[in-house]
PDB file of C-alpha atoms in Angstrom:
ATOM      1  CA  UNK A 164     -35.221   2.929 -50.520  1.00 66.00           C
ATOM      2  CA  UNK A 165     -38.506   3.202 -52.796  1.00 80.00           C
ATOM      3  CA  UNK A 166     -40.948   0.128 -52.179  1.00 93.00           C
ATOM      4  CA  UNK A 167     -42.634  -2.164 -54.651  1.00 96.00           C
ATOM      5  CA  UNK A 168     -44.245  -0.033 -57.431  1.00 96.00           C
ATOM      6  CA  UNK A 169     -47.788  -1.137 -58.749  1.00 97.00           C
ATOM      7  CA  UNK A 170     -48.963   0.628 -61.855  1.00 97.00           C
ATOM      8  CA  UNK A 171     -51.682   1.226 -62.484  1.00 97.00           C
ATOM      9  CA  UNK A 172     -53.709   1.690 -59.021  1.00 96.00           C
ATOM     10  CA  UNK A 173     -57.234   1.184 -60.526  1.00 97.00           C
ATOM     11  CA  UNK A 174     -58.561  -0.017 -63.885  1.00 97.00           C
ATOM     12  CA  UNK A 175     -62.029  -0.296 -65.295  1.00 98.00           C
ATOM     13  CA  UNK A 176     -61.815  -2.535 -68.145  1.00 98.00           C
ATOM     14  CA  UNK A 177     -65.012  -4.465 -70.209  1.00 98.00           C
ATOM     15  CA  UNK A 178     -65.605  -7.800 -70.145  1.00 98.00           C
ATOM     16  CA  UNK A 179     -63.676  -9.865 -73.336  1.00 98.00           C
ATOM     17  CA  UNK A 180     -60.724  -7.199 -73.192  1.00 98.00           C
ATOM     18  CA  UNK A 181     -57.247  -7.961 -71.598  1.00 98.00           C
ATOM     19  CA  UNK A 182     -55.569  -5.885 -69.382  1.00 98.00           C
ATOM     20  CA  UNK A 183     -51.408  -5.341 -68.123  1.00 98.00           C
ATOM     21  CA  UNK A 184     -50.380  -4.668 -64.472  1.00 98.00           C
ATOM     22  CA  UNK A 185     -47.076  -3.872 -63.624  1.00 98.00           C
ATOM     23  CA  UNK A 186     -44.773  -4.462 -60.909  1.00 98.00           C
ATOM     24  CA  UNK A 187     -41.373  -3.093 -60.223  1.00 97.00           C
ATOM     25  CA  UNK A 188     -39.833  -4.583 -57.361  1.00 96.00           C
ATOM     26  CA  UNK A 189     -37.453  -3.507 -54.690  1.00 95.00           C
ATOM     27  CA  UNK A 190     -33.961  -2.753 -55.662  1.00 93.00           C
ATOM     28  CA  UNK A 191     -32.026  -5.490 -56.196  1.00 91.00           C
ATOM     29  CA  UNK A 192     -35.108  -8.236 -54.952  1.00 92.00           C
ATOM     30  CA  UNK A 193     -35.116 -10.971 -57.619  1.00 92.00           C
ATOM     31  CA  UNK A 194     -37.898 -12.790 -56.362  1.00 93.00           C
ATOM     32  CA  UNK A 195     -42.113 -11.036 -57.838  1.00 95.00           C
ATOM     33  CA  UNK A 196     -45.031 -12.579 -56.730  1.00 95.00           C
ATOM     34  CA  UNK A 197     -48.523 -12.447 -57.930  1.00 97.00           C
ATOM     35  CA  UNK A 198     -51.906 -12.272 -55.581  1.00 96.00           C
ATOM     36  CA  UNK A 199     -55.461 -11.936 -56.549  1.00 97.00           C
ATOM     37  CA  UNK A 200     -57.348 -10.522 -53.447  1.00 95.00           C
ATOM     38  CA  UNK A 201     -61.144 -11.103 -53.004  1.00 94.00           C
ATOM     39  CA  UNK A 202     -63.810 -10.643 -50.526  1.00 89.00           C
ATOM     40  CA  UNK A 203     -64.750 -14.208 -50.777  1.00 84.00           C
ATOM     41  CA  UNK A 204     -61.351 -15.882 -51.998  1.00 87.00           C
ATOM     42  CA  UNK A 205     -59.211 -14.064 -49.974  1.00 90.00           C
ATOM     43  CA  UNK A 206     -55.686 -13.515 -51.175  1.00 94.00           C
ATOM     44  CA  UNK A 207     -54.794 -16.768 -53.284  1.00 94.00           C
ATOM     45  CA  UNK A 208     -51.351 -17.534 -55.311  1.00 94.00           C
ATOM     46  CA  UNK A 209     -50.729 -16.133 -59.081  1.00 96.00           C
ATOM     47  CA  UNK A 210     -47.408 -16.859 -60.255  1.00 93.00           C
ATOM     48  CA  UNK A 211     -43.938 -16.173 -58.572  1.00 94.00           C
ATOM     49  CA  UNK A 212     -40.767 -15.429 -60.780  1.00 95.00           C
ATOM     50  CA  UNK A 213     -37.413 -15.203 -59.728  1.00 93.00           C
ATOM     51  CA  UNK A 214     -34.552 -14.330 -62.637  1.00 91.00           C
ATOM     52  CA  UNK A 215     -37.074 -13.951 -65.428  1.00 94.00           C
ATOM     53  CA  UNK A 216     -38.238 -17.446 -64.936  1.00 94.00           C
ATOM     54  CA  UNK A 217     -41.062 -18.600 -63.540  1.00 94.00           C
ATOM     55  CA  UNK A 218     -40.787 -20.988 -60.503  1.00 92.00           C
ATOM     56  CA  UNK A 219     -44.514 -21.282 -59.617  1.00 90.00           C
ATOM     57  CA  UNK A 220     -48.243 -20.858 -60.761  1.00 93.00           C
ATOM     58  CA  UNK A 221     -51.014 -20.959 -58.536  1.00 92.00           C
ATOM     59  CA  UNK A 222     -54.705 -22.726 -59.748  1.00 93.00           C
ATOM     60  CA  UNK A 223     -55.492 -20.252 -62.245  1.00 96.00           C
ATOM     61  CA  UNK A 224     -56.823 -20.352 -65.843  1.00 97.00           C
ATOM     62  CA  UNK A 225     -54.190 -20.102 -68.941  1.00 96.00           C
ATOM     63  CA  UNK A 226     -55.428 -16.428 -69.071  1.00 97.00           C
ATOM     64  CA  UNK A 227     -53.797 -15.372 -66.367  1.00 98.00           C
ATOM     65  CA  UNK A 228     -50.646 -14.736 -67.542  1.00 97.00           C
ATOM     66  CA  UNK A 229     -46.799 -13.196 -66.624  1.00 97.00           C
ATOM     67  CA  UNK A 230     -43.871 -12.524 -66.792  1.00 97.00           C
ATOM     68  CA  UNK A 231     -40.295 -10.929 -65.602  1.00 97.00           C
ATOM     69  CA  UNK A 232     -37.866  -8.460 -67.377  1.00 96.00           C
ATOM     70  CA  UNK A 233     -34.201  -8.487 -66.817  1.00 95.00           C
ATOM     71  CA  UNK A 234     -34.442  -5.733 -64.534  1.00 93.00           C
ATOM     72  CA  UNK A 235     -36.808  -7.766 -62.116  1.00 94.00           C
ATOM     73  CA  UNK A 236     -39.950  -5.530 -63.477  1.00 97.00           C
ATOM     74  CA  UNK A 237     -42.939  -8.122 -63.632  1.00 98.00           C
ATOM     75  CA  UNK A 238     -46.042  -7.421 -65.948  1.00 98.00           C
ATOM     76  CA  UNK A 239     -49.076  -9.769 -65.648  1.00 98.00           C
ATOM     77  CA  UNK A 240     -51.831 -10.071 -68.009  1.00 98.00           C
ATOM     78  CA  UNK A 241     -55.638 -11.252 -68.045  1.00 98.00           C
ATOM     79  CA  UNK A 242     -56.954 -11.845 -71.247  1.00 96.00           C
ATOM     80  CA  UNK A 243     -60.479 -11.998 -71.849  1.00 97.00           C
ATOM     81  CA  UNK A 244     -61.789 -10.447 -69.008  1.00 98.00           C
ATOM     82  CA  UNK A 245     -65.004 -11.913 -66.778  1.00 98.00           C
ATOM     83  CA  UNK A 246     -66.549 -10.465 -64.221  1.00 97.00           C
ATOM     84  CA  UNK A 247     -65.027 -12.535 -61.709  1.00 96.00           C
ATOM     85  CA  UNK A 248     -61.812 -10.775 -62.682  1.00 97.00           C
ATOM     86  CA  UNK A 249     -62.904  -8.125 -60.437  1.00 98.00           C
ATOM     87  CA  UNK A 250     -60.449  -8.205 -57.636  1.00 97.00           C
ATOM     88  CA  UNK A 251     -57.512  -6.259 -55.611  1.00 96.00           C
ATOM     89  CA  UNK A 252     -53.669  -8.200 -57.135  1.00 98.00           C
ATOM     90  CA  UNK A 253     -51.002  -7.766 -54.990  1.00 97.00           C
ATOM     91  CA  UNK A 254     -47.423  -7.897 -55.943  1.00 96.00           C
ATOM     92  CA  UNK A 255     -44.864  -8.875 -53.381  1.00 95.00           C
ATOM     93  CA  UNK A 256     -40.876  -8.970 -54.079  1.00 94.00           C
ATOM     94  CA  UNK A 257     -38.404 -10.360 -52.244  1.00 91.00           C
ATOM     95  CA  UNK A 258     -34.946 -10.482 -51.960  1.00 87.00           C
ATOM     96  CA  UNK A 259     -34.766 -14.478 -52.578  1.00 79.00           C
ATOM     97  CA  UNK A 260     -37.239 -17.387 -53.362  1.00 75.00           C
ATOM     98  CA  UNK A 261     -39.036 -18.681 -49.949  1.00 74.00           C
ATOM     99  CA  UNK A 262     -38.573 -17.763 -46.075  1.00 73.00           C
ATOM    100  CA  UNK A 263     -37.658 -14.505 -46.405  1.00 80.00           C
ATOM    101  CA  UNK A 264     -39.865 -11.351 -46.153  1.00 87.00           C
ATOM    102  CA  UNK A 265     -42.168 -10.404 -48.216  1.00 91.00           C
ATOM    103  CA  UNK A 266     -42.661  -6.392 -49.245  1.00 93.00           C
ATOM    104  CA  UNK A 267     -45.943  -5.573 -50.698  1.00 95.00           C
ATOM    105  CA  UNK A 268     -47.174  -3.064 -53.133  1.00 96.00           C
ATOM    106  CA  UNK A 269     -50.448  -1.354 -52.794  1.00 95.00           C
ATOM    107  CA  UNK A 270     -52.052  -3.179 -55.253  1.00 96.00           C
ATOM    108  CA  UNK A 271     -54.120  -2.787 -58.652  1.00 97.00           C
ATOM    109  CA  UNK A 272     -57.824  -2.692 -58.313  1.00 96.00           C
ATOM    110  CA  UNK A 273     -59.007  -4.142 -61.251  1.00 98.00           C
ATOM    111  CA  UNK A 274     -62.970  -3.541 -62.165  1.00 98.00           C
ATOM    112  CA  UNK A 275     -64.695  -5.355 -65.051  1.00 98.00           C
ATOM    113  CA  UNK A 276     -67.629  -4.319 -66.076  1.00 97.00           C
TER     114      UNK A 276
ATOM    115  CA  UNK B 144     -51.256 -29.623 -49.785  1.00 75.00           C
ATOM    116  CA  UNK B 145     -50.920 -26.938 -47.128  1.00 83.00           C
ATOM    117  CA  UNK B 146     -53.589 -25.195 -45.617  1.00 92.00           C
ATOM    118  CA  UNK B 147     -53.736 -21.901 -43.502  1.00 96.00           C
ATOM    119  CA  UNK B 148     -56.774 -21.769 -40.956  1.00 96.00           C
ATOM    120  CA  UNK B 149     -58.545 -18.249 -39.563  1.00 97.00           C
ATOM    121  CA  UNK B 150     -60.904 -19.471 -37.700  1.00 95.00           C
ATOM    122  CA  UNK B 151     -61.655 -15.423 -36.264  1.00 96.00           C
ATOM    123  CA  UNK B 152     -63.241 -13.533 -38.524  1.00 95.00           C
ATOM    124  CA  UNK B 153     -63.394 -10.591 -36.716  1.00 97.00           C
ATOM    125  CA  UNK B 154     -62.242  -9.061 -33.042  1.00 97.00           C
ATOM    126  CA  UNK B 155     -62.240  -5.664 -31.138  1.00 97.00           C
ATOM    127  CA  UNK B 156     -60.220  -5.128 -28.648  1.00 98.00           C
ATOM    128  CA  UNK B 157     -60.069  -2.025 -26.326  1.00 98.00           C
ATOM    129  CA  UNK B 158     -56.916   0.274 -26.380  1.00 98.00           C
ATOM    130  CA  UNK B 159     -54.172  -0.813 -24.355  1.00 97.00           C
ATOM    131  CA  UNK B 160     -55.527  -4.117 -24.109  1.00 98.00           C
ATOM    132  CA  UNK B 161     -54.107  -7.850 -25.029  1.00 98.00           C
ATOM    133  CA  UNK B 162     -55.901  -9.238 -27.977  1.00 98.00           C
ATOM    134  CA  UNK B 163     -55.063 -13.230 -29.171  1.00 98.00           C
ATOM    135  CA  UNK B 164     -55.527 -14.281 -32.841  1.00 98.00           C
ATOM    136  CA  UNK B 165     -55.917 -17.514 -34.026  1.00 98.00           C
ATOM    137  CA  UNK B 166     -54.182 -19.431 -36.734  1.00 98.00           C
ATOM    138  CA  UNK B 167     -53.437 -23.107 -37.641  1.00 97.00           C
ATOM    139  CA  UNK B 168     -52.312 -24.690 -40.445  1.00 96.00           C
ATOM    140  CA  UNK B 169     -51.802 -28.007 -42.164  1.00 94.00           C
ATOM    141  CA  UNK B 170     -48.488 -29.699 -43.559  1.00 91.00           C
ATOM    142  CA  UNK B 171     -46.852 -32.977 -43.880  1.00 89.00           C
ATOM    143  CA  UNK B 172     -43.670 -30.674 -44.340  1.00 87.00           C
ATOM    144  CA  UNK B 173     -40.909 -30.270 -41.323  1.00 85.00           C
ATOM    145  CA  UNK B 174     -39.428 -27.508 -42.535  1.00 88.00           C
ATOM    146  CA  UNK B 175     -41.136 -24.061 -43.022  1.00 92.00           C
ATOM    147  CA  UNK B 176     -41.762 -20.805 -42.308  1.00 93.00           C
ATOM    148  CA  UNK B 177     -44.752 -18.644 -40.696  1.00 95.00           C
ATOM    149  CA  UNK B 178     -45.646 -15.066 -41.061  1.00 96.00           C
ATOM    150  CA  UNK B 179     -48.784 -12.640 -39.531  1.00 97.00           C
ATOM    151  CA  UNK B 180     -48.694  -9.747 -42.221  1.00 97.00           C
ATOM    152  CA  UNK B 181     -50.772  -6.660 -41.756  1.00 97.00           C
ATOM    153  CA  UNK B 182     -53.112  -4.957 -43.966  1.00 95.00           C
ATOM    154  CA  UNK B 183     -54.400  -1.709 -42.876  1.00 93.00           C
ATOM    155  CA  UNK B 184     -57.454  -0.135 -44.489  1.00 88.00           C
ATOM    156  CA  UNK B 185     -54.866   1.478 -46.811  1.00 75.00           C
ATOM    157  CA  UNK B 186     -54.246  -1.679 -48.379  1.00 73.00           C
ATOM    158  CA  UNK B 187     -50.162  -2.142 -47.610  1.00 89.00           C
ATOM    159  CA  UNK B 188     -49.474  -5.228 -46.713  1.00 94.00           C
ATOM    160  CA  UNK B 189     -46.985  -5.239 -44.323  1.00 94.00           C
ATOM    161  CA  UNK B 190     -44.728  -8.202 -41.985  1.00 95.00           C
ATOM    162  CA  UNK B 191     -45.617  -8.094 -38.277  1.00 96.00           C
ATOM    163  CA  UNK B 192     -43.917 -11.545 -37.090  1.00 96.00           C
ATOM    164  CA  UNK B 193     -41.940 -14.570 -38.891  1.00 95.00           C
ATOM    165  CA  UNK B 194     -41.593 -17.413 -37.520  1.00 95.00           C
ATOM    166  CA  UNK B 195     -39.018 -20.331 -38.721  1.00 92.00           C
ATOM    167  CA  UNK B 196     -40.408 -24.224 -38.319  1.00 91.00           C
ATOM    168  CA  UNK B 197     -37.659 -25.044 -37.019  1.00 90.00           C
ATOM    169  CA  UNK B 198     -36.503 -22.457 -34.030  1.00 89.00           C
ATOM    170  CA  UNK B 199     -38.410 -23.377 -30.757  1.00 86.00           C
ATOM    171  CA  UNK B 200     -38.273 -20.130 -29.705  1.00 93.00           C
ATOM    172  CA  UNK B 201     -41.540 -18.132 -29.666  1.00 95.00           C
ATOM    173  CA  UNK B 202     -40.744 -14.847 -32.374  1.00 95.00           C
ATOM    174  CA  UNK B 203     -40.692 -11.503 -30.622  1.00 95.00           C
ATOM    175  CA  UNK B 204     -41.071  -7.991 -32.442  1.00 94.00           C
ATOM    176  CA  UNK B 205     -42.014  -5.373 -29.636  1.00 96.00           C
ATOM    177  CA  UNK B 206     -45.633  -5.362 -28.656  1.00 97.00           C
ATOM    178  CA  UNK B 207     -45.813  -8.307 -31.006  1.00 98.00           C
ATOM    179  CA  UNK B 208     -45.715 -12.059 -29.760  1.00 97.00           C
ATOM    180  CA  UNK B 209     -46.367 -15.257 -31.262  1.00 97.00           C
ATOM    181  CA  UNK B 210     -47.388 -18.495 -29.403  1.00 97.00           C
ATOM    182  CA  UNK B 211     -46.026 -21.218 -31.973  1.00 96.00           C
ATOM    183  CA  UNK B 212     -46.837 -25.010 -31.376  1.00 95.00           C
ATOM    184  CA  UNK B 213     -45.228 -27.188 -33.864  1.00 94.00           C
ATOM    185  CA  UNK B 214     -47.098 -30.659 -32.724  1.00 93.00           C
ATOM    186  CA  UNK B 215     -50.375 -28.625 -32.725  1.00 95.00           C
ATOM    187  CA  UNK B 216     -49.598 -26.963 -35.801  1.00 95.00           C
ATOM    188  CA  UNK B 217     -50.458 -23.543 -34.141  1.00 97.00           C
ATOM    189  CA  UNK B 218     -49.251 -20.079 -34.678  1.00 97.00           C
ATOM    190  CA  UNK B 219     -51.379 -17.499 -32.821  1.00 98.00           C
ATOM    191  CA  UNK B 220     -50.506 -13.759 -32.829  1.00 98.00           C
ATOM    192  CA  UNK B 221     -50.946 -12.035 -29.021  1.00 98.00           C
ATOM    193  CA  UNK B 222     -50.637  -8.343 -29.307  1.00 98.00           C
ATOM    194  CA  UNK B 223     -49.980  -6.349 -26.530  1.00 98.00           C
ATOM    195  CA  UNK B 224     -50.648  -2.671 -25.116  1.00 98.00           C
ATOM    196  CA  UNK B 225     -53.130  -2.513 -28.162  1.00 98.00           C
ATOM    197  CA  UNK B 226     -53.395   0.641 -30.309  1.00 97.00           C
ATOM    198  CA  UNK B 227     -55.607   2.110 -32.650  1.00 96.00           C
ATOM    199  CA  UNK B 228     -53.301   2.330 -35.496  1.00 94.00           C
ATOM    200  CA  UNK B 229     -53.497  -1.835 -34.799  1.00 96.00           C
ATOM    201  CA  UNK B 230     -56.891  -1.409 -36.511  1.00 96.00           C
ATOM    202  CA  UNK B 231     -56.364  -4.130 -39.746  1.00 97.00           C
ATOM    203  CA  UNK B 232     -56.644  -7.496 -41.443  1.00 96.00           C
ATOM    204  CA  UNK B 233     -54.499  -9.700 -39.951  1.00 98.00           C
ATOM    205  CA  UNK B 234     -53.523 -12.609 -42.191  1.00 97.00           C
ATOM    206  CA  UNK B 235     -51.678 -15.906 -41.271  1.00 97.00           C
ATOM    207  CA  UNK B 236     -48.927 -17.355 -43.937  1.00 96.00           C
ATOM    208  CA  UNK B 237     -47.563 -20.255 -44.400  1.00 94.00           C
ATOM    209  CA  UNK B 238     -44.533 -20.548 -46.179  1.00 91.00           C
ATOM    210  CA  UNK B 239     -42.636 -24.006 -47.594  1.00 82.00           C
ATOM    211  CA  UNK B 240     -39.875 -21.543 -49.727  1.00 76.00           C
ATOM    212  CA  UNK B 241     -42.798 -22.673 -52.793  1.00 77.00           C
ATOM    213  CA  UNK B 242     -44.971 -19.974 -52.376  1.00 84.00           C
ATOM    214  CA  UNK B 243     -46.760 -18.206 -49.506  1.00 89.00           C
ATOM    215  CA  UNK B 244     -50.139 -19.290 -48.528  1.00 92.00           C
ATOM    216  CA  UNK B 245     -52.829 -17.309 -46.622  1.00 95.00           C
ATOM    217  CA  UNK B 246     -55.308 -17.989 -44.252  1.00 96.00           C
ATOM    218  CA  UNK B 247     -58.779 -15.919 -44.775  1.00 95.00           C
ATOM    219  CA  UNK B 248     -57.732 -13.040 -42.021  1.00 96.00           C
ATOM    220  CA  UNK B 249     -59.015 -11.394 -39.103  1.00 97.00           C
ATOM    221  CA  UNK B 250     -60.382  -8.039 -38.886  1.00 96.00           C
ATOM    222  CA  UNK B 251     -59.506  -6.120 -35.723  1.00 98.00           C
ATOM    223  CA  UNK B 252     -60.916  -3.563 -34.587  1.00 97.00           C
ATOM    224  CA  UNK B 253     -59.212  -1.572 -31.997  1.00 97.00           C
ATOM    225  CA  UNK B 254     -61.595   0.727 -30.063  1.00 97.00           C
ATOM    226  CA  UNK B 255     -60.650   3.670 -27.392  1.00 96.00           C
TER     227      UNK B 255
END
């Protein structure tokens, strides 16, 4: 059974441009979760969707951005990049909302220069 | 709102030895769940232990043991017979079924 699916694994983008990660989940998991990991933040909350709707958002500026696809696939988006975009996101899926493991994906490191 | 508490930065531990990491957290909530993921220098995150709020029973997976006080709000992680592929960041979860929060990990280091 292939595990959660993070495209693409780095990315050097410019500061002011916006940028897509993508996420494809476990087979048949529902539930996509967003994580921004920094050295000084440590991993903090995105956005979670379950069924193409999204249940949660975490303390994060309107530029953060995501959403889910019919088939569970999950695409985020920072627009207007800053520095302090600069960070490892993690994408977790799960088979249902809350409780239940969560499977990782190796993550996206995203670089702004 | 909830809050997940590391207060270990960082530990070594020698091979085959017991190594105890630290982890409270903060709710007003009764019923939740509690996780210790894994995060090897390759990144994957992966689940060592889960815990649920409301099971008394201390969570068992092999080598893995958690010491879970619900009055103390306290969920340490005791692993046992160390080994060097234990070598990661350990991070604490919380989870209310709203999303999962994390503490700011521990770094072991497992030495031979």
């Amino acid at each position: 059974k292939a595990g959660v699916t993070q495209t693409p694994r780095y990315l050097i983008k410019t500061r002011g441009q916006q940028v897509t990660l993508s996420c494809s989940p476990i087979s048949g998991h529902r539930s996509v979760s967003w994580y921004q990991q920094t050295p000084g933040q440590g991993l903090q909350f995105l956005f979670e969707y379950f069924s193409e709707t999204q249940r949660n958002k975490g303390n994060f500026p309107g530029r953060f951005s995501g959403r889910q696809f019919s088939n569970s696939r999950s695409e985020m988006n920072v627009s207007t990049l800053e520095l302090g975009d600069s960070a490892l996101y993690l994408c977790a899926s799960s088979l249902v909302v809350g409780g239940t493991e969560a499977f990782f994906g190796q993550g996206t490191r995203l670089t702004v220069v | 709102a909830q809050t997940v508490t590391q207060s270990q930065p960082e530990m070594s531990v020698q091979e085959a030895e017991t190594v105890t990491l630290s982890c409270t957290y903060d709710t007003s909530e009764s019923n939740y769940y509690l996780f210790w993921y894994k995060q090897p220098p390759s990144r994957q995150m992966i689940l060592v232990i889960r815990q649920e709020a409301y099971k008394q029973q201390n969570a068992t997976e092999n080598r893995f043991s958690v010491n879970f006080q619900k009055a103390a709000k306290s969920f340490s992680l005791k692993i046992s017979d160390s080994q060097l592929g234990d070598t990661a960041m350990y991070f604490c979860a919380f989870d209310n079924t709203d999303k999962l929060i994390f503490g700011t990990g521990t770094r072991l280091q497992v030495f031979p």
